[in-house]
Amino acid sequence: MNTSPSIDDILMGLIYAISEELMPNLANPKAQATAAMMQSLIQELRQMVPVYDSYIVDEHNAMTKVLRDTAGALEGVSGASADAVRERAKTLGTLADVPAPMDREKVLAAHRQLGKALEQTIIDLDVLQRAGDTRGDVALDVVRAHLAPRYARDIATVVAGAGMIGRG
Protein backbone atom coordinates (compact mmCIF):
# COMPACT_ATOMS: atom_id res chain seq x y z
CA MET A 1 0.00 0.00 0.00
CA ASN A 2 1.29 3.47 -0.90
CA THR A 3 0.77 6.18 1.67
CA SER A 4 1.59 9.85 1.69
CA PRO A 5 1.77 10.96 5.30
CA SER A 6 1.70 14.68 5.88
CA ILE A 7 4.55 16.46 7.60
CA ASP A 8 2.37 16.61 10.71
CA ASP A 9 1.74 12.85 10.51
CA ILE A 10 5.47 12.16 10.32
CA LEU A 11 6.23 14.45 13.27
CA MET A 12 3.42 12.88 15.32
CA GLY A 13 4.88 9.46 14.47
CA LEU A 14 8.23 10.57 15.84
CA ILE A 15 6.63 11.77 19.08
CA TYR A 16 4.77 8.47 19.41
CA ALA A 17 7.88 6.38 18.65
CA ILE A 18 9.90 8.25 21.28
CA SER A 19 7.11 7.76 23.81
CA GLU A 20 6.30 4.12 23.09
CA GLU A 21 9.57 2.64 21.84
CA LEU A 22 12.40 4.71 23.24
CA MET A 23 11.37 6.11 26.62
CA PRO A 24 10.31 2.78 28.20
CA ASN A 25 13.81 1.46 27.51
CA LEU A 26 15.70 4.40 28.97
CA ALA A 27 16.94 3.81 32.51
CA ASN A 28 19.08 6.94 32.79
CA PRO A 29 17.09 9.99 34.04
CA LYS A 30 19.16 12.32 31.84
CA ALA A 31 18.37 10.21 28.77
CA GLN A 32 14.67 10.27 29.71
CA ALA A 33 14.76 14.05 30.06
CA THR A 34 16.52 14.35 26.70
CA ALA A 35 13.87 12.19 25.05
CA ALA A 36 11.11 14.34 26.59
CA MET A 37 12.85 17.50 25.31
CA MET A 38 13.06 15.92 21.86
CA GLN A 39 9.31 15.32 21.97
CA SER A 40 8.74 18.95 22.96
CA LEU A 41 10.87 20.23 20.09
CA ILE A 42 9.04 18.01 17.62
CA GLN A 43 5.72 19.31 19.01
CA GLU A 44 6.95 22.85 18.42
CA LEU A 45 7.60 21.97 14.78
CA ARG A 46 4.12 20.48 14.47
CA GLN A 47 2.63 23.73 15.70
CA MET A 48 4.69 25.82 13.27
CA VAL A 49 3.91 23.82 10.11
CA PRO A 50 0.45 25.23 9.37
CA VAL A 51 1.43 28.86 9.87
CA TYR A 52 5.08 29.04 8.86
CA ASP A 53 4.69 30.23 5.26
CA SER A 54 2.22 32.96 6.20
CA TYR A 55 4.64 34.13 8.90
CA ILE A 56 7.45 34.36 6.34
CA VAL A 57 5.30 36.45 3.98
CA ASP A 58 4.17 38.77 6.79
CA GLU A 59 7.70 39.14 8.14
CA HIS A 60 9.21 39.82 4.70
CA ASN A 61 6.74 42.59 4.02
CA ALA A 62 7.17 44.08 7.51
CA MET A 63 10.99 43.93 7.47
CA THR A 64 11.26 45.97 4.26
CA LYS A 65 9.13 48.68 5.91
CA VAL A 66 11.18 48.52 9.13
CA LEU A 67 14.39 49.11 7.16
CA ARG A 68 12.83 52.15 5.47
CA ASP A 69 11.35 53.52 8.71
CA THR A 70 14.62 53.01 10.59
CA ALA A 71 16.51 54.97 7.95
CA GLY A 72 13.87 57.69 8.15
CA ALA A 73 14.38 57.96 11.90
CA LEU A 74 18.06 58.68 11.24
CA GLU A 75 17.45 61.69 9.02
CA GLY A 76 20.26 64.17 9.57
CA VAL A 77 22.51 61.66 11.36
CA SER A 78 25.98 61.39 9.87
CA GLY A 79 28.57 58.66 10.08
CA ALA A 80 29.32 55.22 8.74
CA SER A 81 26.69 53.42 10.82
CA ALA A 82 23.87 55.76 9.81
CA ASP A 83 25.02 55.51 6.17
CA ALA A 84 24.99 51.70 6.40
CA VAL A 85 21.42 51.74 7.74
CA ARG A 86 20.32 54.07 4.92
CA GLU A 87 22.06 51.91 2.31
CA ARG A 88 20.20 48.81 3.52
CA ALA A 89 16.95 50.76 3.30
CA LYS A 90 17.77 51.73 -0.30
CA THR A 91 18.55 48.15 -1.34
CA LEU A 92 16.65 45.64 0.78
CA GLY A 93 14.06 48.11 2.05
CA THR A 94 12.80 48.62 -1.48
CA LEU A 95 12.10 44.94 -2.18
CA ALA A 96 8.52 44.48 -3.32
CA ASP A 97 5.99 43.01 -0.92
CA VAL A 98 5.39 39.34 -1.57
CA PRO A 99 1.92 37.86 -1.87
CA ALA A 100 0.67 34.57 -0.50
CA PRO A 101 0.93 32.00 -1.95
CA MET A 102 4.54 32.69 -2.68
CA ASP A 103 7.55 31.41 -4.58
CA ARG A 104 8.81 29.68 -1.44
CA GLU A 105 12.53 29.44 -2.24
CA LYS A 106 12.75 33.01 -3.48
CA VAL A 107 10.91 34.44 -0.47
CA LEU A 108 12.86 32.33 2.03
CA ALA A 109 16.12 33.58 0.54
CA ALA A 110 14.88 37.19 0.74
CA HIS A 111 13.65 36.61 4.30
CA ARG A 112 17.09 35.39 5.38
CA GLN A 113 18.69 38.42 3.71
CA LEU A 114 16.26 40.80 5.40
CA GLY A 115 16.77 39.14 8.78
CA LYS A 116 20.53 39.56 8.46
CA ALA A 117 19.96 43.20 7.45
CA LEU A 118 17.96 43.82 10.62
CA GLU A 119 20.70 42.16 12.71
CA GLN A 120 23.33 44.42 11.17
CA THR A 121 21.05 47.43 11.56
CA ILE A 122 20.79 46.76 15.31
CA ILE A 123 24.60 46.66 15.51
CA ASP A 124 24.87 49.95 13.62
CA LEU A 125 22.24 51.56 15.85
CA ASP A 126 24.21 50.42 18.89
CA VAL A 127 27.24 52.28 17.53
CA LEU A 128 25.12 55.42 17.16
CA GLN A 129 23.68 55.06 20.66
CA ARG A 130 27.13 54.57 22.20
CA ALA A 131 28.22 57.73 20.41
CA GLY A 132 25.42 59.56 22.24
CA ASP A 133 23.11 60.17 19.27
CA THR A 134 19.56 59.85 20.62
CA ARG A 135 18.17 59.42 17.11
CA GLY A 136 19.74 55.96 17.31
CA ASP A 137 17.33 55.29 20.20
CA VAL A 138 14.36 56.39 18.10
CA ALA A 139 15.50 54.23 15.19
CA LEU A 140 16.02 51.23 17.47
CA ASP A 141 12.46 51.67 18.73
CA VAL A 142 11.30 51.19 15.12
CA VAL A 143 13.13 47.86 14.96
CA ARG A 144 11.89 46.81 18.40
CA ALA A 145 8.31 47.65 17.44
CA HIS A 146 8.68 45.16 14.59
CA LEU A 147 10.46 42.43 16.53
CA ALA A 148 8.46 42.40 19.78
CA PRO A 149 5.17 41.19 18.23
CA ARG A 150 7.09 38.55 16.26
CA TYR A 151 8.65 37.22 19.45
CA ALA A 152 5.29 37.22 21.22
CA ARG A 153 3.66 35.43 18.28
CA ASP A 154 6.40 32.81 18.15
CA ILE A 155 6.14 32.16 21.88
CA ALA A 156 2.36 31.78 21.60
CA THR A 157 2.67 29.46 18.60
CA VAL A 158 5.61 27.35 19.68
CA VAL A 159 5.33 27.18 23.45
CA ALA A 160 1.66 27.62 24.31
CA GLY A 161 -0.19 26.58 21.16
CA ALA A 162 -1.75 23.12 21.56
CA GLY A 163 -0.12 22.80 24.97
CA MET A 164 3.53 21.90 24.49
CA ILE A 165 4.38 22.71 28.12
CA GLY A 166 4.12 19.69 30.40
CA ARG A 167 4.00 17.07 27.66
CA GLY A 168 5.73 13.75 28.14
mmCIF file of C-alpha atoms in Angstrom, residues 30-91:
data_model
loop_
_atom_site.group_PDB
_atom_site.id
_atom_site.type_symbol
_atom_site.label_atom_id
_atom_site.label_comp_id
_atom_site.label_asym_id
_atom_site.label_seq_id
_atom_site.Cartn_x
_atom_site.Cartn_y
_atom_site.Cartn_z
ATOM 1 C CA LYS A 30 19.162 12.320 31.839
ATOM 2 C CA ALA A 31 18.367 10.213 28.773
ATOM 3 C CA GLN A 32 14.670 10.272 29.708
ATOM 4 C CA ALA A 33 14.765 14.052 30.064
ATOM 5 C CA THR A 34 16.519 14.352 26.703
ATOM 6 C CA ALA A 35 13.872 12.188 25.052
ATOM 7 C CA ALA A 36 11.114 14.341 26.587
ATOM 8 C CA MET A 37 12.848 17.497 25.306
ATOM 9 C CA MET A 38 13.062 15.916 21.856
ATOM 10 C CA GLN A 39 9.312 15.324 21.974
ATOM 11 C CA SER A 40 8.743 18.954 22.958
ATOM 12 C CA LEU A 41 10.874 20.225 20.086
ATOM 13 C CA ILE A 42 9.039 18.013 17.622
ATOM 14 C CA GLN A 43 5.723 19.306 19.006
ATOM 15 C CA GLU A 44 6.954 22.854 18.422
ATOM 16 C CA LEU A 45 7.601 21.969 14.783
ATOM 17 C CA ARG A 46 4.119 20.476 14.472
ATOM 18 C CA GLN A 47 2.631 23.728 15.704
ATOM 19 C CA MET A 48 4.687 25.817 13.272
ATOM 20 C CA VAL A 49 3.912 23.816 10.114
ATOM 21 C CA PRO A 50 0.446 25.231 9.374
ATOM 22 C CA VAL A 51 1.428 28.864 9.868
ATOM 23 C CA TYR A 52 5.081 29.042 8.857
ATOM 24 C CA ASP A 53 4.687 30.230 5.255
ATOM 25 C CA SER A 54 2.220 32.960 6.196
ATOM 26 C CA TYR A 55 4.645 34.129 8.902
ATOM 27 C CA ILE A 56 7.449 34.362 6.343
ATOM 28 C CA VAL A 57 5.299 36.453 3.976
ATOM 29 C CA ASP A 58 4.173 38.771 6.787
ATOM 30 C CA GLU A 59 7.702 39.139 8.139
ATOM 31 C CA HIS A 60 9.207 39.817 4.702
ATOM 32 C CA ASN A 61 6.740 42.591 4.019
ATOM 33 C CA ALA A 62 7.175 44.078 7.506
ATOM 34 C CA MET A 63 10.992 43.934 7.465
ATOM 35 C CA THR A 64 11.258 45.968 4.264
ATOM 36 C CA LYS A 65 9.130 48.677 5.909
ATOM 37 C CA VAL A 66 11.179 48.519 9.125
ATOM 38 C CA LEU A 67 14.389 49.110 7.164
ATOM 39 C CA ARG A 68 12.827 52.154 5.466
ATOM 40 C CA ASP A 69 11.347 53.523 8.715
ATOM 41 C CA THR A 70 14.619 53.013 10.592
ATOM 42 C CA ALA A 71 16.513 54.965 7.947
ATOM 43 C CA GLY A 72 13.866 57.690 8.145
ATOM 44 C CA ALA A 73 14.377 57.956 11.905
ATOM 45 C CA LEU A 74 18.061 58.685 11.243
ATOM 46 C CA GLU A 75 17.454 61.690 9.021
ATOM 47 C CA GLY A 76 20.260 64.170 9.574
ATOM 48 C CA VAL A 77 22.512 61.656 11.365
ATOM 49 C CA SER A 78 25.979 61.393 9.871
ATOM 50 C CA GLY A 79 28.569 58.663 10.078
ATOM 51 C CA ALA A 80 29.321 55.223 8.736
ATOM 52 C CA SER A 81 26.691 53.422 10.822
ATOM 53 C CA ALA A 82 23.873 55.760 9.805
ATOM 54 C CA ASP A 83 25.025 55.508 6.171
ATOM 55 C CA ALA A 84 24.987 51.702 6.402
ATOM 56 C CA VAL A 85 21.415 51.740 7.741
ATOM 57 C CA ARG A 86 20.319 54.073 4.922
ATOM 58 C CA GLU A 87 22.059 51.911 2.311
ATOM 59 C CA ARG A 88 20.197 48.806 3.515
ATOM 60 C CA ALA A 89 16.954 50.764 3.304
ATOM 61 C CA LYS A 90 17.768 51.727 -0.303
ATOM 62 C CA THR A 91 18.551 48.155 -1.343
#
